[in-house]
Amino acid sequence: MATFDPEKFEDKYVHYFPELQQAYKNAFNRINEQYDSTLVHAIDQQVLNESEPFYEDGEFRIELPDDPYDRITGVVVEEEQFETVLEAHIEAIETELERVFNI
């Protein structure tokens, strides 16, 4: 595991790409065990693939693309259920980033 440097996180894909992949993968696996896998896969491939992790004020946050619900295709889901699973997935990613970077 690389030693975390908040300044290097601005170029996260250069300095921390393997760690980012691991955090996203761990979060996906955890959420996939808890929720409908079709919906989890759709969120992962159609929303989170365009997300951007940031580190600010001592915390990680995930910025989503515009209109995440409207990006979902191939699965029928009510917006409330989508929001619940998306929120859980984002929280899992943020937790995994903290764990991977030992913050």
Coordinates of C-alpha atoms in Angstrom, one line a residue:
M1 CA 0.0 0.0 0.0
A2 CA 1.3 3.4 -0.9
T3 CA 1.7 6.0 1.8
F4 CA -1.2 8.5 1.3
D5 CA -0.3 12.1 0.4
P6 CA -3.3 14.4 0.0
E7 CA -1.4 16.6 -2.4
K8 CA -0.7 13.6 -4.7
F9 CA -4.4 12.7 -4.7
E10 CA -4.9 15.5 -7.1
D11 CA -3.2 13.3 -9.6
K12 CA -4.8 10.2 -8.2
Y13 CA -4.8 8.1 -11.3
V14 CA -1.0 8.6 -11.6
H15 CA -0.1 7.9 -8.0
Y16 CA -2.9 5.8 -6.6
F17 CA -4.6 3.9 -9.4
P18 CA -4.2 0.4 -7.9
E19 CA -5.5 1.6 -4.6
L20 CA -8.5 3.2 -6.2
Q21 CA -9.3 0.1 -8.1
Q22 CA -9.1 -2.0 -5.0
A23 CA -11.4 0.3 -3.0
Y24 CA -14.0 0.4 -5.7
K25 CA -13.8 -3.4 -6.1
N26 CA -14.1 -4.0 -2.4
A27 CA -17.1 -1.7 -2.2
F28 CA -18.8 -3.4 -5.2
N29 CA -18.3 -6.8 -3.7
R30 CA -19.8 -5.7 -0.3
I31 CA -22.8 -4.0 -1.9
N32 CA -23.4 -6.8 -4.4
E33 CA -23.9 -9.2 -1.5
Q34 CA -26.5 -6.9 0.1
Y35 CA -28.6 -5.7 -2.8
D36 CA -30.0 -6.9 -6.2
S37 CA -27.0 -7.7 -8.3
T38 CA -28.6 -6.5 -11.5
L39 CA -29.1 -3.1 -10.0
V40 CA -25.7 -3.0 -8.4
H41 CA -24.1 -3.9 -11.7
A42 CA -26.1 -1.2 -13.5
I43 CA -25.1 1.4 -11.0
D44 CA -21.5 0.3 -11.2
Q45 CA -21.3 0.3 -15.0
Q46 CA -23.6 3.2 -15.8
V47 CA -23.1 5.7 -13.0
L48 CA -20.1 5.0 -10.9
N49 CA -17.9 4.4 -13.9
E50 CA -18.2 8.2 -14.5
S51 CA -17.8 9.1 -10.8
E52 CA -14.8 10.9 -9.4
P53 CA -13.3 10.5 -6.0
F54 CA -11.9 13.5 -4.2
Y55 CA -10.1 14.0 -0.9
E56 CA -11.0 17.3 0.8
D57 CA -10.9 18.5 4.4
G58 CA -9.6 15.1 5.6
E59 CA -12.4 13.1 4.0
F60 CA -13.1 11.3 0.8
R61 CA -16.2 12.1 -1.2
I62 CA -17.5 10.8 -4.5
E63 CA -18.8 13.2 -7.2
L64 CA -21.4 11.7 -9.4
P65 CA -22.2 12.5 -13.1
D66 CA -25.3 14.6 -13.7
D67 CA -28.7 12.8 -13.5
P68 CA -27.5 9.4 -12.2
Y69 CA -31.0 7.9 -12.2
D70 CA -31.5 8.8 -15.9
R71 CA -28.3 7.0 -16.8
I72 CA -29.7 3.6 -15.8
T73 CA -30.8 1.3 -18.6
G74 CA -31.6 -2.4 -18.8
V75 CA -33.1 -2.6 -15.3
V76 CA -36.4 -1.4 -14.0
V77 CA -36.1 0.3 -10.6
E78 CA -38.0 2.9 -8.8
E79 CA -36.0 6.0 -8.1
E80 CA -36.3 5.6 -4.3
Q81 CA -34.8 2.1 -4.4
F82 CA -32.1 3.3 -6.9
E83 CA -31.2 6.2 -4.5
T84 CA -31.0 3.8 -1.5
V85 CA -28.6 1.5 -3.3
L86 CA -26.6 4.3 -4.8
E87 CA -26.1 6.0 -1.5
A88 CA -25.1 2.7 0.2
H89 CA -22.6 2.1 -2.7
I90 CA -21.1 5.6 -2.3
E91 CA -20.8 5.2 1.4
A92 CA -19.1 1.8 0.9
I93 CA -16.6 3.4 -1.6
E94 CA -15.7 6.2 0.8
T95 CA -15.3 3.7 3.6
E96 CA -13.0 1.5 1.4
L97 CA -11.0 4.5 0.4
E98 CA -10.4 5.3 4.0
R99 CA -9.5 1.7 4.7
V100 CA -7.2 1.2 1.7
F101 CA -5.4 4.5 2.5
N102 CA -5.4 3.8 6.3
I103 CA -7.1 7.1 7.1

